[in-house]
Coordinates of C-alpha atoms and ligand atoms in Angstrom, one line a residue:
X1 CA -9.9 20.3 -1.1
X2 CA -6.5 18.6 -1.4
X3 CA -5.5 15.5 0.4
X4 CA -2.1 13.9 0.5
X5 CA -2.0 10.1 1.0
X6 CA 0.8 7.6 1.6
X7 CA 1.9 4.4 -0.1
X8 CA 2.4 1.3 2.1
X9 CA 4.8 -1.5 2.3
X10 CA 3.9 -4.7 4.1
X11 CA 6.4 -5.6 6.8
X12 CA 4.7 -8.9 7.3
X13 CA 2.2 -10.5 4.9
X14 CA 1.1 -13.9 6.1
X15 CA -1.6 -15.6 3.9
X16 CA -3.8 -18.1 5.7
X17 CA -5.9 -20.9 4.1
X18 CA -8.3 -20.0 1.3
X19 CA -11.8 -19.2 2.8
X20 CA -15.1 -20.4 1.3
X21 CA -15.8 -16.8 0.2
X22 CA -12.6 -16.8 -2.0
X23 CA -10.6 -14.5 0.3
X24 CA -7.7 -15.5 2.6
X25 CA -7.4 -14.7 6.3
X26 CA -4.3 -12.5 6.6
X27 CA -1.9 -11.1 9.0
X28 CA -0.8 -8.0 7.4
X29 CA 1.5 -5.5 9.0
X30 CA 1.1 -2.3 7.1
X31 CA 3.7 0.5 7.2
X32 CA 2.9 3.8 5.5
X33 CA 5.9 5.5 3.8
X34 CA 6.6 9.0 2.6
X35 CA 5.7 8.4 -1.0
X36 CA 2.5 10.3 -1.6
X37 CA -0.3 10.7 -4.1
X38 CA -2.2 14.0 -4.0
X39 CA -5.9 14.2 -4.8
X40 CA -7.7 17.5 -5.3
X41 CA -11.5 17.6 -5.3
X42 CA -13.2 20.6 -6.9
X43 CA -17.0 21.1 -7.1
X44 CA -18.1 20.6 -10.7
X45 CA -21.2 19.9 -12.8
X46 CA -20.6 16.1 -12.8
X47 CA -18.1 13.5 -11.7
X48 CA -14.8 13.5 -13.6
X49 CA -11.4 12.0 -12.9
X50 CA -8.0 13.2 -14.3
X51 CA -4.8 11.4 -13.5
X52 CA -1.4 13.0 -13.8
X53 CA 2.2 12.0 -12.8
X54 CA 3.2 14.0 -9.7
X55 CA 5.9 16.7 -10.3
X56 CA 9.3 15.1 -9.9
X57 CA 8.0 11.6 -10.2
X58 CA 8.4 9.1 -13.1
X59 CA 5.3 7.0 -12.4
X60 CA 3.6 5.8 -15.6
X61 CA -0.1 6.6 -15.2
X62 CA -1.5 5.3 -18.6
X63 CA -2.9 2.2 -16.9
X64 CA -5.1 4.1 -14.5
X65 CA -8.8 4.3 -15.3
X66 CA -10.5 7.7 -15.5
X67 CA -14.0 6.3 -15.3
X68 CA -15.8 4.5 -12.5
X69 CA -13.0 1.9 -12.6
X70 CA -11.0 4.4 -10.7
X71 CA -11.3 3.6 -7.0
X72 CA -11.4 7.3 -6.2
X73 CA -14.5 7.8 -8.3
X74 CA -16.2 4.9 -6.5
X75 CA -15.2 6.5 -3.2
X76 CA -16.7 9.8 -4.2
X77 CA -20.0 8.1 -5.2
X78 CA -20.1 6.2 -2.0
X79 CA -19.7 9.4 0.1
X80 CA -22.3 11.3 -2.0
X81 CA -24.8 8.4 -1.6
X82 CA -24.3 8.4 2.2
X83 CA -24.8 12.2 2.4
X84 CA -27.6 12.3 -0.1
X85 CA -25.9 14.8 -2.4
X86 CA -25.0 14.6 -6.1
X87 CA -21.5 13.3 -6.8
X88 CA -20.7 16.6 -8.6
X89 CA -17.0 16.8 -8.3
X90 CA -13.8 17.0 -10.5
X91 CA -11.1 14.7 -9.0
X92 CA -7.5 15.4 -10.0
X93 CA -5.0 12.8 -8.9
X94 CA -1.3 13.4 -9.0
X95 CA 0.4 10.0 -8.7
X96 CA 3.9 9.3 -7.2
X97 CA 2.9 5.8 -6.0
X98 CA 3.7 3.2 -8.6
X99 CA 0.6 1.8 -10.4
X100 CA -0.1 -1.9 -9.8
X101 CA 3.2 -2.0 -7.9
X102 CA 2.1 -3.6 -4.6
X103 CA 2.1 -0.3 -2.7
X104 CA -1.7 0.1 -2.6
X105 CA -1.8 3.3 -4.8
X106 CA -5.4 2.8 -5.9
X107 CA -6.5 2.2 -2.3
X108 CA -4.6 5.3 -1.2
X109 CA -6.5 7.4 -3.8
X110 CA -9.8 5.9 -2.6
X111 CA -9.0 7.0 0.9
X112 CA -8.0 10.5 -0.2
X113 CA -11.3 10.8 -2.2
X114 CA -13.3 9.6 0.9
X115 CA -11.7 12.3 3.0
X116 CA -11.8 15.1 0.4
X117 CA -15.4 14.5 -0.5
X118 CA -16.6 14.2 3.1
X119 CA -14.9 17.5 3.8
X120 CA -16.4 19.1 0.7
X121 CA -20.0 17.9 1.2
X122 CA -20.5 17.1 4.9
X123 CA -21.5 19.8 7.4
X124 CA -18.5 21.2 9.3
X125 CA -20.5 21.8 12.4
X126 CA -22.6 18.7 12.7
X127 CA -20.9 16.1 10.4
X128 CA -22.9 13.1 9.4
X129 CA -19.8 11.0 8.7
X130 CA -17.4 10.3 11.6
X131 CA -13.9 9.0 11.2
X132 CA -15.2 5.5 11.9
X133 CA -17.8 5.8 9.2
X134 CA -15.1 6.7 6.7
X135 CA -13.1 3.7 7.8
X136 CA -16.2 1.5 7.3
X137 CA -16.8 3.0 3.8
X138 CA -13.1 2.4 3.1
X139 CA -13.5 -1.3 3.9
X140 CA -16.4 -1.5 1.5
X141 CA -14.1 -0.3 -1.3
X142 CA -11.1 -2.6 -0.6
X143 CA -9.2 -4.2 2.3
X144 CA -6.2 -1.8 2.0
X145 CA -8.3 1.4 2.0
X146 CA -8.9 1.8 5.8
X147 CA -5.1 1.7 6.4
X148 CA -4.4 4.5 4.0
X149 CA -6.8 6.7 6.1
X150 CA -5.0 6.0 9.4
X151 CA -1.3 5.5 8.2
X152 CA 1.5 4.9 10.6
X153 CA 2.2 1.2 11.3
X154 CA -0.8 -1.1 11.9
X155 CA -1.7 -4.8 12.1
X156 CA -4.5 -5.8 9.7
X157 CA -6.4 -9.0 10.3
X158 CA -9.4 -10.6 8.6
X159 CA -9.1 -9.7 4.9
X160 CA -6.6 -7.1 6.2
X161 CA -9.3 -4.5 7.0
X162 CA -9.5 -4.9 10.8
X163 CA -6.8 -2.6 12.0
X164 CA -4.9 -2.3 15.3
X165 CA -2.1 0.4 15.5
X166 CA 1.3 -1.1 16.2
X167 CA 3.8 0.5 18.5
X168 CA 6.7 1.7 16.4
X169 CA 9.7 3.9 17.6
X170 CA 11.8 6.1 15.4
X171 CA 12.0 6.5 11.7
X172 CA 13.0 3.7 9.2
X173 CA 14.8 4.5 5.9
X174 CA 13.6 2.7 2.8
X175 CA 14.6 2.4 -0.8
X176 CA 12.0 1.2 -3.4
X177 CA 12.9 -0.3 -6.7
X178 CA 10.0 0.0 -9.1
X179 CA 9.6 -2.4 -12.1
X180 CA 8.4 -1.8 -15.6
X181 CA 4.7 -3.0 -15.8
X182 CA 2.6 -4.0 -12.8
X183 CA 1.6 -7.4 -11.3
X184 CA -2.1 -8.2 -10.8
X185 CA -2.9 -8.8 -7.1
X186 CA -5.5 -11.5 -7.9
X187 CA -3.0 -13.3 -10.2
X188 CA -0.4 -13.3 -7.5
X189 CA -2.8 -14.8 -4.9
X190 CA -3.9 -17.4 -7.5
X191 CA -0.2 -18.3 -8.0
X192 CA 0.2 -18.6 -4.3
X193 CA -2.8 -21.0 -4.1
X194 CA -1.5 -23.0 -7.0
X195 CA 2.0 -23.3 -5.4
X196 CA 0.4 -24.5 -2.1
X197 CA -1.8 -27.0 -3.9
X198 CA 1.3 -28.4 -5.7
X199 CA 3.2 -28.7 -2.4
X200 CA 0.2 -30.4 -0.7
X201 CA 1.0 -29.1 2.8
X202 CA -1.6 -27.7 5.1
X203 CA -1.4 -23.9 5.3
X204 CA -0.8 -22.7 8.9
X205 CA -3.1 -20.1 10.5
X206 CA -1.3 -16.7 10.2
X207 CA 0.1 -15.3 13.4
X208 CA 1.7 -11.9 14.1
X209 CA 5.5 -12.1 14.3
X210 CA 6.8 -11.4 17.8
X211 CA 10.3 -10.6 16.3
X212 CA 8.7 -8.0 14.1
X213 CA 6.7 -6.4 16.9
X214 CA 9.8 -6.2 19.1
X215 CA 11.9 -4.7 16.4
X216 CA 9.3 -2.0 15.7
X217 CA 8.7 -1.2 19.4
X218 CA 12.5 -0.8 20.0
X219 CA 13.2 1.0 16.7
X220 CA 15.8 -1.6 15.8
X221 CA 16.3 -1.3 12.1
X222 CA 18.6 -4.4 11.8
X223 CA 16.2 -6.6 13.7
X224 CA 13.3 -5.2 11.6
X225 CA 15.2 -6.1 8.4
X226 CA 15.7 -9.6 9.6
X227 CA 12.0 -10.0 10.5
X228 CA 10.5 -8.9 7.2
X229 CA 8.3 -11.6 5.6
X230 CA 5.9 -11.9 2.7
X231 CA 4.1 -15.0 1.7
X232 CA 3.4 -13.4 -1.7
X233 CA 7.1 -13.1 -2.5
X234 CA 7.5 -16.6 -3.8
X235 CA 4.5 -16.5 -6.2
X236 CA 5.5 -12.9 -7.3
X237 CA 9.0 -14.2 -8.1
X238 CA 7.6 -17.1 -10.1
X239 CA 5.4 -14.7 -12.2
X240 CA 8.3 -12.2 -12.5
X241 CA 11.6 -14.0 -12.3
X242 CA 13.6 -10.8 -13.0
X243 CA 12.8 -9.5 -9.5
X244 CA 15.3 -12.0 -8.1
X245 CA 18.1 -10.0 -9.6
X246 CA 16.7 -6.8 -8.1
X247 CA 16.4 -8.3 -4.6
X248 CA 20.0 -9.9 -4.9
X249 CA 21.4 -6.5 -6.0
X250 CA 19.9 -4.8 -2.9
X251 CA 21.1 -7.5 -0.5
X252 CA 24.6 -7.5 -2.1
X253 CA 24.7 -3.7 -1.7
X254 CA 24.2 -3.9 2.0
X255 CA 20.4 -3.6 2.5
X256 CA 19.6 -4.8 6.0
X257 CA 16.2 -6.1 4.7
X258 CA 14.9 -6.9 1.3
X259 CA 11.5 -8.1 0.1
X260 CA 8.8 -7.8 -2.5
X261 CA 6.3 -5.2 -1.5
X262 CA 2.8 -6.7 -1.2
X263 CA 1.9 -8.5 -4.4
X264 CA 4.9 -6.8 -6.2
X265 CA 6.6 -6.0 -8.4
X266 CA 8.1 -3.1 -6.4
X267 CA 11.0 -4.3 -4.3
X268 CA 11.6 -2.7 -0.8
X269 CA 15.0 -2.4 0.8
X270 CA 15.6 -1.3 4.3
X271 CA 18.7 0.9 5.1
X272 CA 20.5 1.6 8.4
X273 CA 20.4 5.4 8.1
X274 CA 19.5 8.2 5.7
X275 CA 23.1 8.2 4.3
X276 CA 23.0 4.4 3.8
X277 CA 19.7 4.8 2.0
X278 CA 21.2 7.4 -0.4
X279 CA 24.2 5.1 -1.1
X280 CA 21.9 2.1 -1.6
X281 CA 19.6 4.0 -4.0
X282 CA 22.6 5.2 -6.0
X283 CA 24.0 1.7 -6.4
X284 CA 20.7 0.2 -7.4
X285 CA 20.3 3.0 -10.0
X286 CA 23.7 2.4 -11.5
X287 CA 23.1 -1.4 -11.6
X288 CA 20.0 -0.9 -13.8
X289 CA 17.9 -3.5 -11.9
X290 CA 14.9 -1.2 -11.5
X291 CA 12.8 1.0 -13.7
X292 CA 13.2 3.8 -11.1
X293 CA 14.6 4.0 -7.5
X294 CA 12.9 6.1 -4.9
X295 CA 13.7 6.8 -1.3
X296 CA 11.1 7.2 1.5
X297 CA 10.8 7.1 5.3
X298 CA 8.3 5.3 7.5
X299 CA 6.1 5.5 9.3
X300 CA 4.2 8.3 7.5
X301 CA 0.9 9.8 8.5
X302 CA -2.4 8.6 6.8
X303 CA -4.6 10.7 4.4
X304 CA -4.2 14.4 5.4
X305 CA -6.0 17.5 4.2
X306 CA -3.3 20.0 3.1
Ligands
ATP1 P1 -2.3 -3.4 -3.8 O1 -1.0 -3.2 -3.2 O2 -3.4 -2.8 -3.0 O3 -2.6 -4.8 -4.2 P2 -1.3 -2.2 -6.2 O4 -0.5 -1.2 -5.6 O5 -0.6 -3.4 -6.7 O6 -2.4 -2.6 -5.2 P3 -2.8 -0.3 -7.6 O7 -1.8 0.8 -8.0 O8 -3.7 0.0 -6.5 O9 -2.1 -1.7 -7.4 O10 -3.7 -0.6 -8.9 C1 -4.2 -1.8 -9.3 C2 -5.2 -1.6 -10.5 O11 -6.3 -0.8 -10.0 C3 -4.6 -0.7 -11.6 O12 -4.0 -1.5 -12.6 C4 -5.7 0.0 -12.1 O13 -6.3 -0.6 -13.2 C5 -6.8 0.0 -11.0 N1 -7.0 1.4 -10.4 C6 -8.2 1.8 -10.0 N2 -8.1 3.1 -9.4 C7 -6.8 3.4 -9.4 C8 -6.0 4.5 -8.9 N3 -6.6 5.6 -8.4 N4 -4.7 4.4 -9.0 C9 -4.1 3.3 -9.6 N5 -4.8 2.3 -10.1 C10 -6.1 2.3 -10.0

């Protein structure tokens, strides 16, 4: 059973006040892009995980765990537990989504494993697990996992796991500049809290951006570029100052939108057209401000059996 699953970029990431449980309330506009990991699940004697770089990709996979630290393995165990079967499966992951890059690659693999294992073990005629059950299991694994199942463009609230699809017209053209080495998501949130403490201002309640919703609904790339926001960008830049150069290079090369993707360090640039994206990618490559430069379009479909 092979499942293809997309990366995401956050078009809006508004981080609310710190809650008592240590999480933040978020407004998170997720947008799936055509940069895909592929997970294959094959019946086996026990649970194993192998991780490879996808053909044609340059993603470094050495940091990815192959034990129960891998979110895909945890997803497989969760499905097995629900269905009352042994988690006897060999999972092979081919990664094209940068690792610890702020594009939710681990969550994507978890979503792929949920779908693949459910298809492998559940009854095709009378399935025990519905799509909603898979979304619920996804939310148990991590707040970005349910979105990887549905894909497209969606507004996440709560910890990001309560999803409402957003109306989006047309196709947007993106260029992603990956960085050498990842950034830890908890470390970026901690830096965000530290910055806010130092500033001493009250953190506003996060609200969905009207400008962003209008830009998406009308398919207006320029307006979308102007409406992109990410509250984790400032802390990510403090932890990784070299990203400033990457963002500046993209803006100076004509990107109509530029921001750090999620908790970084991948930088996302919006282009006006497919030709413009190719031009922008070539310039960023030559300027040497990224480890690698990849193009993708959005919105892309969520986890899909292929
Ligand atoms: P997010 O955008 O959701 O914050 P991210 O894209 O920054 O996440 P991931 O690639 O999901 O980061 O990986 C974060 C860490 O999770 C990795 O450093 C790795 O140790 C661990 N991990 C667990 N499972 C996976 C997986 N299948 N692929 C990649 N990393 C994984």
